[in-house]
Coordinates of C-alpha atoms in Angstrom, one line a residue:
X1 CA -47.8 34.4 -40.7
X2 CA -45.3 37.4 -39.9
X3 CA -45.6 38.5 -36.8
X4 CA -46.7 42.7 -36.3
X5 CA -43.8 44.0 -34.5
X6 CA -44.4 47.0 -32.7
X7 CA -41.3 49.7 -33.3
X8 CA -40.5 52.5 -31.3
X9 CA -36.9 53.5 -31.6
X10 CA -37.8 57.2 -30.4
X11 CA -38.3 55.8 -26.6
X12 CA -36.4 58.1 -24.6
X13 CA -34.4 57.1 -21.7
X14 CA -34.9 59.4 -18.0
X15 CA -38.4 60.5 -19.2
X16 CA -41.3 59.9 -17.3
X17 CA -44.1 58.8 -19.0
X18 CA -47.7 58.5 -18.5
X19 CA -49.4 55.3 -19.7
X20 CA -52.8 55.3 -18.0
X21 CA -53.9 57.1 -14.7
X22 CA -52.4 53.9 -12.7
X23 CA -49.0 53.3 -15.0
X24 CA -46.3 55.3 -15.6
X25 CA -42.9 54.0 -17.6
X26 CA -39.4 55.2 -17.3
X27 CA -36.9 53.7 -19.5
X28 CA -32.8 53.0 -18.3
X29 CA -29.9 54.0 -20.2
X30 CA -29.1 50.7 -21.3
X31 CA -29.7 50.6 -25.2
X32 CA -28.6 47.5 -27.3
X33 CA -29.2 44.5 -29.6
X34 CA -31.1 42.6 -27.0
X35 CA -33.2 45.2 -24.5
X36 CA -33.9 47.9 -27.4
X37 CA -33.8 51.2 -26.4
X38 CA -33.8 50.2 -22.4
X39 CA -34.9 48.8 -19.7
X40 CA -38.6 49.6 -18.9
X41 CA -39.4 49.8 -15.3
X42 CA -43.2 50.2 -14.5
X43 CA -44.8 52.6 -11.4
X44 CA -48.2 51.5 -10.5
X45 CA -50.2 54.0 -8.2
X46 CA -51.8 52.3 -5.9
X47 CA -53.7 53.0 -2.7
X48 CA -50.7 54.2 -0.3
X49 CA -47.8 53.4 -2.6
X50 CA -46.0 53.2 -5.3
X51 CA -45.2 49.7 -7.2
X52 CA -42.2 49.0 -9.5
X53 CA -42.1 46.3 -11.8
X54 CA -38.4 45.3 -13.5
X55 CA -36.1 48.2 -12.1
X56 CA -34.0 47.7 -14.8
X57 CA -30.2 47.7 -14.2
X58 CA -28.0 48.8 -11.7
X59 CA -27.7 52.2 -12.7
X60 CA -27.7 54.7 -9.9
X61 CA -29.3 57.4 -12.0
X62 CA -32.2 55.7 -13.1
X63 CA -32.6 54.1 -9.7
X64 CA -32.7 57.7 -8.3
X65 CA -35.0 58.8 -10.8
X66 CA -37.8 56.1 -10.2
X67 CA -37.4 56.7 -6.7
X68 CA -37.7 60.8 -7.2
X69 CA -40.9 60.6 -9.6
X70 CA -42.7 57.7 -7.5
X71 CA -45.9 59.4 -7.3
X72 CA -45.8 58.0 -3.6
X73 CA -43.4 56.2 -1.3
X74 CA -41.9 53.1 -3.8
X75 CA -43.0 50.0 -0.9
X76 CA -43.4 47.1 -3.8
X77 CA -40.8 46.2 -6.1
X78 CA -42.0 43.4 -8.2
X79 CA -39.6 41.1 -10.7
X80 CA -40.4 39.5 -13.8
X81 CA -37.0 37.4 -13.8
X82 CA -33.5 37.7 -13.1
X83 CA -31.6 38.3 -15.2
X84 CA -29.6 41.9 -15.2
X85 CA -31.4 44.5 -17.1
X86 CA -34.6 43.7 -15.3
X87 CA -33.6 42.8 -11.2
X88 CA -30.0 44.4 -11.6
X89 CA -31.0 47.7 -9.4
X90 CA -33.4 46.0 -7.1
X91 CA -31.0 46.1 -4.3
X92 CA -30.1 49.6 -4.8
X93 CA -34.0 50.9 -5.3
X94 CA -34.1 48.5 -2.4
X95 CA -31.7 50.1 -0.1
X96 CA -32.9 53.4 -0.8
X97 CA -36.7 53.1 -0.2
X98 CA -37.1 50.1 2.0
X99 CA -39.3 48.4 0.0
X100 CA -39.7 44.7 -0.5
X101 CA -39.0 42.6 -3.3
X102 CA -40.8 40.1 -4.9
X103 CA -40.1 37.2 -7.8
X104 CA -40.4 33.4 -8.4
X105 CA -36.8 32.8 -6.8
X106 CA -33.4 33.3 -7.3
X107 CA -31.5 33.1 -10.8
X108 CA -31.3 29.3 -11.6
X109 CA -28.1 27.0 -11.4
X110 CA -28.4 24.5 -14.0
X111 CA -25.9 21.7 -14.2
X112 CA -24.9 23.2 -17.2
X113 CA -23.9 26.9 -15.3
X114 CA -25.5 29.3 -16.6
X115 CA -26.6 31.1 -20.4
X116 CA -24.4 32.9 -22.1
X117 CA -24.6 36.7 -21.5
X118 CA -27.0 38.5 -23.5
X119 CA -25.9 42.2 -22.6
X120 CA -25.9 42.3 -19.0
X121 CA -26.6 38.6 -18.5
X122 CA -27.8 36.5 -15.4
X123 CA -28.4 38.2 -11.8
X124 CA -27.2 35.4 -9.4
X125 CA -27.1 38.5 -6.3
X126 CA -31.2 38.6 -6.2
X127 CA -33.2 36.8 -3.8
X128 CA -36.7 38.0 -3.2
X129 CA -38.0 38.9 -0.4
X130 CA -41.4 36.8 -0.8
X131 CA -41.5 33.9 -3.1
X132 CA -44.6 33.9 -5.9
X133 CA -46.0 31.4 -7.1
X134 CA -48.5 31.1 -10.2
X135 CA -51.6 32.7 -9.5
X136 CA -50.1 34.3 -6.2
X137 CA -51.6 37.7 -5.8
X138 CA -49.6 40.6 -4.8
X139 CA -50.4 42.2 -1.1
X140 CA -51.2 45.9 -2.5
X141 CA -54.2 47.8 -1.2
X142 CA -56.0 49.2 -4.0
X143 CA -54.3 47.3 -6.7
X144 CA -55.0 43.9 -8.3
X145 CA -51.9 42.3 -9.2
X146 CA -51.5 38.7 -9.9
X147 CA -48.2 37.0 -10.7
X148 CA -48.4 34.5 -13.8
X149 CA -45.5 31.5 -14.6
X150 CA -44.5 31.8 -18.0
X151 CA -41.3 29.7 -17.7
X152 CA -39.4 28.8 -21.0
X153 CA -37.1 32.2 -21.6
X154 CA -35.9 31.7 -18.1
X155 CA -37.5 29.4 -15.6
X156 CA -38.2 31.4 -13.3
X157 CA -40.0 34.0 -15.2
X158 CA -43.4 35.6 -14.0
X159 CA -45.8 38.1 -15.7
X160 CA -47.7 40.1 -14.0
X161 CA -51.2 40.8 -14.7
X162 CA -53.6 44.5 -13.3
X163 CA -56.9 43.9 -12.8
X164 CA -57.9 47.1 -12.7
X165 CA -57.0 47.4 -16.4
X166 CA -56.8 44.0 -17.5
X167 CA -53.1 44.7 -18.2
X168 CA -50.5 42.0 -18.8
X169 CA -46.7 43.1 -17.8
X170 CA -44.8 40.6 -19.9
X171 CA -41.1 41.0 -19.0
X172 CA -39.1 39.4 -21.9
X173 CA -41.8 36.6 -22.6
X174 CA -43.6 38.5 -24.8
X175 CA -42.0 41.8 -26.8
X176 CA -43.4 43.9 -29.6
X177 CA -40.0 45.2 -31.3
X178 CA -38.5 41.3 -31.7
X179 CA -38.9 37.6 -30.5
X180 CA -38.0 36.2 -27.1
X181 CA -34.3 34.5 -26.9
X182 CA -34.5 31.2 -25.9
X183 CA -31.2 30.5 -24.3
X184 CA -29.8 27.0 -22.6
X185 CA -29.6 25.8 -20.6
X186 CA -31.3 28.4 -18.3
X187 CA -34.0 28.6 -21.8
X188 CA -36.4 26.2 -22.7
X189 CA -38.3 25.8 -25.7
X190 CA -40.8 23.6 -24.8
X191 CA -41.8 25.8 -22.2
X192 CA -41.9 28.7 -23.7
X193 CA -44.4 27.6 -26.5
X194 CA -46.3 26.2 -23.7
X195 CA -46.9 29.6 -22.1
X196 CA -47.4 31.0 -25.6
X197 CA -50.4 28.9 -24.6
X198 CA -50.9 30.2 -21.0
X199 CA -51.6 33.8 -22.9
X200 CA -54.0 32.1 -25.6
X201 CA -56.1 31.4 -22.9
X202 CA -56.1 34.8 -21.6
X203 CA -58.1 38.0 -22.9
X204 CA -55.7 40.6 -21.5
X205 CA -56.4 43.8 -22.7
X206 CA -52.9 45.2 -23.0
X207 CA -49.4 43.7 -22.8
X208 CA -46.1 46.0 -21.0
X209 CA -43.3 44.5 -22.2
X210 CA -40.4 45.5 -20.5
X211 CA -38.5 46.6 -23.2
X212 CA -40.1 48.6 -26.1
X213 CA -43.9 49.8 -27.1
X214 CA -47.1 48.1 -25.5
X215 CA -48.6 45.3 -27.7
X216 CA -52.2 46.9 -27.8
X217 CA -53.8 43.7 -29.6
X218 CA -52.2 40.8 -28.1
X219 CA -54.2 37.8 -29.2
X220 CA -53.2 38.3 -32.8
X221 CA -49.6 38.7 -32.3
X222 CA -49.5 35.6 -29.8
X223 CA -50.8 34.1 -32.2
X224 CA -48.4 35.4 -34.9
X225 CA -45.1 34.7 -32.3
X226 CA -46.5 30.8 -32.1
X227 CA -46.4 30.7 -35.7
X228 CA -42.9 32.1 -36.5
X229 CA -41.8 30.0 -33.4
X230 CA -43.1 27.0 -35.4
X231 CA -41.8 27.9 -38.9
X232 CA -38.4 28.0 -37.1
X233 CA -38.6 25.2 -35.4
X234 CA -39.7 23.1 -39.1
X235 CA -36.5 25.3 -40.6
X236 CA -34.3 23.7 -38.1
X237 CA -35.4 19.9 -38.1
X238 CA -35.4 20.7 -41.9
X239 CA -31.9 21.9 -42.3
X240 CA -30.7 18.4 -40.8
X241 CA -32.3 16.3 -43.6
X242 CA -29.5 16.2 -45.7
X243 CA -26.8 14.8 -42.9
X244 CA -25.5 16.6 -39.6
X245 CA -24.7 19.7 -39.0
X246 CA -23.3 21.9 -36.4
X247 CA -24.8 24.3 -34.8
X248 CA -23.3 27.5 -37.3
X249 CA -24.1 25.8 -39.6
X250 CA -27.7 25.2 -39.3
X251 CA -27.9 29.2 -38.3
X252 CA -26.2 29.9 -41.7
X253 CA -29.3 27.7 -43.5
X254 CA -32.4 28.8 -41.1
X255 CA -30.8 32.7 -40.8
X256 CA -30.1 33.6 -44.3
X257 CA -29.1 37.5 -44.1
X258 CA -28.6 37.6 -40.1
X259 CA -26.0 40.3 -38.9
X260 CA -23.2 38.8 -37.5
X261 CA -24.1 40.2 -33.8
X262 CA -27.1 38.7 -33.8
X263 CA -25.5 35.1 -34.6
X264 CA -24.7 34.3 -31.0
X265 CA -28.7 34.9 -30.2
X266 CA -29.7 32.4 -33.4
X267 CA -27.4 29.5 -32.2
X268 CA -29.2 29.5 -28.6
X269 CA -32.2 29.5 -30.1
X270 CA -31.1 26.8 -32.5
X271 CA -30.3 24.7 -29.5
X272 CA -33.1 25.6 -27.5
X273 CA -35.5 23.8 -30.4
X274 CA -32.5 20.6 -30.8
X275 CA -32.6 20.2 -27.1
X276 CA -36.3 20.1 -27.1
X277 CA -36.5 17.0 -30.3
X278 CA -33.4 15.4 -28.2
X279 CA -35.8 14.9 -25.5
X280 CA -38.4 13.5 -27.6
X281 CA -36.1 11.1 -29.3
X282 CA -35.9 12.7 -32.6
X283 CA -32.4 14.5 -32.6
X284 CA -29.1 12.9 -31.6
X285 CA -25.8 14.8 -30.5
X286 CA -22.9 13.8 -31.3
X287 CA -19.5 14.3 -29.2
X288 CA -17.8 16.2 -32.5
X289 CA -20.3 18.7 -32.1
X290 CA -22.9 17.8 -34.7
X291 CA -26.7 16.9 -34.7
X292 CA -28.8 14.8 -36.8
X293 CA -31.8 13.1 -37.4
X294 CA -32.5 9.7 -35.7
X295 CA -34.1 7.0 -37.3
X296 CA -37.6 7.5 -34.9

């Protein structure tokens, strides 16, 4: 099943744009191979304020320009996960409105340090001011906003779901221009195809992702991510049949065609799904570098 990726390389950055009567999206000037063509921070209207979900990085101008076309005062600031391009400019948008900050927790310290950088890469300066949990909802009067776990791209990652429209804000768990990275030791693939689950339970309406066009039929392209998430995951088991192999190497056999700036992505992924058979039992590593098969 290929999975219906939703383009939209004309998405402007510093325009405000109106999604619905409650969301409008303005996109940072941080274009590249891994957040598109930005960062998309979300304003919800609410009652007696204005709430922003991912305020992208710390880029002054952008951070000014949330603040200057809040349709009122900016008292929420809400964050899918920490890594840069999403919490970077919370403590600017922070220090210039006042308003408080919300997320799982700080940026996770593994004993393995942390991912390799991705474009702007982990966020170990944020620190929410309140701590959510799943199913925590939001304190915002005249708003519905409930915080959702989806750990497995990072584990600290929430979604954020709007009653009032049955709207799903999916940070980088769920994206309609290209599949999630999955990157150790910060990523983990296990848990990522079990909140592929947590959203197959769901019937959101909508999914915001923070980076490129709303999904606008999300159980069918869930769907279609769990499938191609699968199909990998057969490729890679299936490239160590014939002896081991390094990680390059198994990206060459499962990757045919990839560009080479995309290769650095492919090999976390590729250890993402090792890591999660070497917990079952059915890959080994070896100290030279190399995987294989055990005899489970």
């Amino acid at each position: 099943m290929s999975v219906p990726f939703v383009h939209a390389p004309d998405l402007q950055p510093g325009v405000s744009e109106s999604l619905s009567e409650r969301i409008t999206r303005i996109i940072a000037p941080n274009p590249g191979p891994f957040t598109y063509t930005g960062s998309g921070t979300y304003l919800l209207k609410a009652a007696d304020q204005t709430v922003v979900i991912d305020p992208g990085p710390d880029d002054q101008g952008h951070i000014e320009l949330l603040a200057a076309m809040a349709p009122l005062p900016i008292r929420t600031i809400l964050i899918t996960h920490t890594h840069a391009d999403h919490s970077g400019g919370a403590h600017r948008l922070k220090e210039l409105t006042g308003a408080a900050t919300f997320g799982y927790g700080p940026h996770p310290s593994p004993p393995g340090g942390a991912a390799p950088a991705l474009d702007e890469g982990a966020d170990f300066g944020f620190t929410p001011d309140e701590l959510l949990k799943d199913g925590a909802i939001v304190p915002i009067d005249g708003l519905m906003v409930t915080a959702l776990h989806t750990p497995g791209h990072i584990s600290n990652h929430l979604c954020f779901h709007l009653a009032e429209e049955n709207a799903l804000f999916t940070g980088d768990h769920m994206m309609g221009w290209a599949t999630t990275v999955v990157a150790p030791p910060d990523g983990d693939m296990s848990l990522y195809m079990s909140s592929l689950d947590i959203l197959l339970s769901r019937d959101d309406a909508i999914y915001y992702p923070t980076h490129g066009a709303p999904i606008t039929d999300p159980r069918p392209f869930v769907e279609a991510v769990k499938a191609h998430r699968l199909g990998r995951d057969h490729a890679v088991m299936g490239a160590l049949a014939d002896g081991p192999k390094t990680i390059p190497d198994i990206v060459d056999d499962v990757y045919v065609g990839l560009s080479p700036t995309l290769k650095m992505a492919a090999g976390l992924n590729v250890l993402a799904h090792l890591e999660m058979h070497e917990a079952k039992g059915d890959v080994a590593r070896g100290e030279d570098g190399l995987f294989s098969l055990t005899d489970r």
